[in-house]
């Protein structure tokens, strides 16, 4: 379409990007103006300047093959694979004889979020700790012979379905660095699996609500299992938040006969029963147990230091396809959790606790996520970010609009976001505060369905195949940033894509190399210097490997990604996590060979490459060969 043919009221992509970048000096105010020129992007055609990153590793070349690669000068060692026996009495993976009982004691499938939790609790030990790893979902077509992605649900045997059920959830394994090499500690009392069948409690404002009650659990406070555990977070009191990223496709039955067809549709419960679970458990049948879906799609808190403790679903954080739940203690002591709803046109949320963090009272801290205010983000073109509170009785969240009480606001958080007019984002994945600067990074992975007339300043590209990263700027800086404020400012950090193809509309620091660009950003982590490390999930669409890119967030190297680690074919990179000393970076290589038609035609047998080896999602420990900090 010609520009002149466009509706005047609809800003173009160029209008939006120009408005955002030219406004930066105003946003920073007089004090920040001097820093602005060093921080800002150069717009196309602006004078070239030397851009230099503080990250000094030799950048990887673009690559896409059957194994992983790391920048020269680093080691990237397999630490733990799917199927390794971690719980006492467990058996190692036997590819031809997989079963649910063995899987329940083995490291789970499709590793995602990683929390490194030092031992002992409260220390900053960077050589001994607990690796707490999400296991997002199984890939039956490369676990078992004779299956394709499309027919697995129908063809899997009940034993295979049960095995798949035990392969997701979360894995906790003690790890130790000895003579410079990380190893798992087998049979540790901390080693534990949390799976699709583990009993959990439901707490917070929606616990016990009638929409959470079933015949098996009339109290609405106990549920078996967790699933689609994607990214997560670590609380200031040393627990893990594992995020259920939407179990919609694991349910079967007829949604039209379910409890609330409109609610099921809004949460994409279509009865597809992708893993055949509904064949073996009635509760996964929408028309048999209509409230069971409402008992999933929450954030679950796990205490890795208390292996006997029951995990708890925290309903105060709302119900959605949670990607991550990133915590920070606000300057006033309240705890703030950022979480995104990872689907096209979904929202970014923030929880602020009512109570304050008390370093001396861990038991009290473990109740902080049950009481507080959930808000949803609205991004305005003038650079204002408003957090709209989701409180029953306010902003249209009333009984006549379908919200009988506060519990229903939380159970139907997506509908609450619709009602209050939140900004529909391009699939929000990680939302993560930079602990050094206090700025919060919001990662939009992509949105191929956004139409030209649907763009806005915070989602400025139609048919966004590449993703982008926004900065959410609370008032104040560093430790004094007010993460509980009603309004923030916001800005664009980068727009992903290949800068050699202007039609993609990518924006990075102009010093970017031919290897430093990426697509589909997903998880991020910050090193002790406050530099951002960006993992990608979807670069295979562009015939490049998914991997990890490091970048400064301030200074000359701002938004200048440098390619550090590449995944094997079919895999995405997840869960980057640094030890407190910044000398180890753990990464999760998820779904290697997922792009295979069947196991018989597998695209890689990473990481072992034996003639009968299965591809095995694995956590990799990256260290610098000279023992120094990663990236420095
Ligand atoms: Fe599980 Fe949003 O990636
Ligand atoms: Ca994933
Ligand atoms: Ca993700
Ligand atoms: Ca993703």
JSON list of C-alpha atoms and ligand atoms in Angstrom, two decimals, residues 110-112 136-137 228-230 245 323 342 427 429 522-523 537 572-574 590-591 594, ligand 2:
[
{"chain": "A", "resi": 110, "resn": "UNK", "atom": "CA", "xyz": [12.94, -30.01, 27.44]},
{"chain": "A", "resi": 111, "resn": "UNK", "atom": "CA", "xyz": [14.90, -28.04, 30.01]},
{"chain": "A", "resi": 112, "resn": "UNK", "atom": "CA", "xyz": [13.86, -24.39, 30.12]},
{"chain": "A", "resi": 136, "resn": "UNK", "atom": "CA", "xyz": [8.55, -27.48, 29.59]},
{"chain": "A", "resi": 137, "resn": "UNK", "atom": "CA", "xyz": [6.97, -30.30, 27.58]},
{"chain": "A", "resi": 228, "resn": "UNK", "atom": "CA", "xyz": [4.32, -26.42, 30.29]},
{"chain": "A", "resi": 229, "resn": "UNK", "atom": "CA", "xyz": [6.82, -25.11, 32.84]},
{"chain": "A", "resi": 230, "resn": "UNK", "atom": "CA", "xyz": [8.48, -22.51, 30.72]},
{"chain": "A", "resi": 245, "resn": "UNK", "atom": "CA", "xyz": [2.66, -21.51, 30.19]},
{"chain": "A", "resi": 323, "resn": "UNK", "atom": "CA", "xyz": [6.32, -17.19, 30.55]},
{"chain": "A", "resi": 342, "resn": "UNK", "atom": "CA", "xyz": [3.11, -15.55, 26.07]},
{"chain": "A", "resi": 427, "resn": "UNK", "atom": "CA", "xyz": [3.93, -12.40, 22.53]},
{"chain": "A", "resi": 429, "resn": "UNK", "atom": "CA", "xyz": [8.24, -13.74, 26.94]},
{"chain": "A", "resi": 522, "resn": "UNK", "atom": "CA", "xyz": [12.85, -15.11, 24.35]},
{"chain": "A", "resi": 523, "resn": "UNK", "atom": "CA", "xyz": [14.68, -15.48, 27.69]},
{"chain": "A", "resi": 537, "resn": "UNK", "atom": "CA", "xyz": [13.73, -19.23, 20.02]},
{"chain": "A", "resi": 572, "resn": "UNK", "atom": "CA", "xyz": [16.06, -23.29, 21.12]},
{"chain": "A", "resi": 573, "resn": "UNK", "atom": "CA", "xyz": [18.12, -21.77, 23.89]},
{"chain": "A", "resi": 574, "resn": "UNK", "atom": "CA", "xyz": [16.51, -21.25, 27.30]},
{"chain": "A", "resi": 590, "resn": "UNK", "atom": "CA", "xyz": [15.74, -27.34, 24.60]},
{"chain": "A", "resi": 591, "resn": "UNK", "atom": "CA", "xyz": [14.20, -29.67, 21.99]},
{"chain": "A", "resi": 594, "resn": "UNK", "atom": "CA", "xyz": [12.43, -31.15, 17.24]},
{"chain": "B", "resi": 2, "resn": "LIG", "atom": "CA1", "xyz": [10.14, -23.61, 24.52]}
]
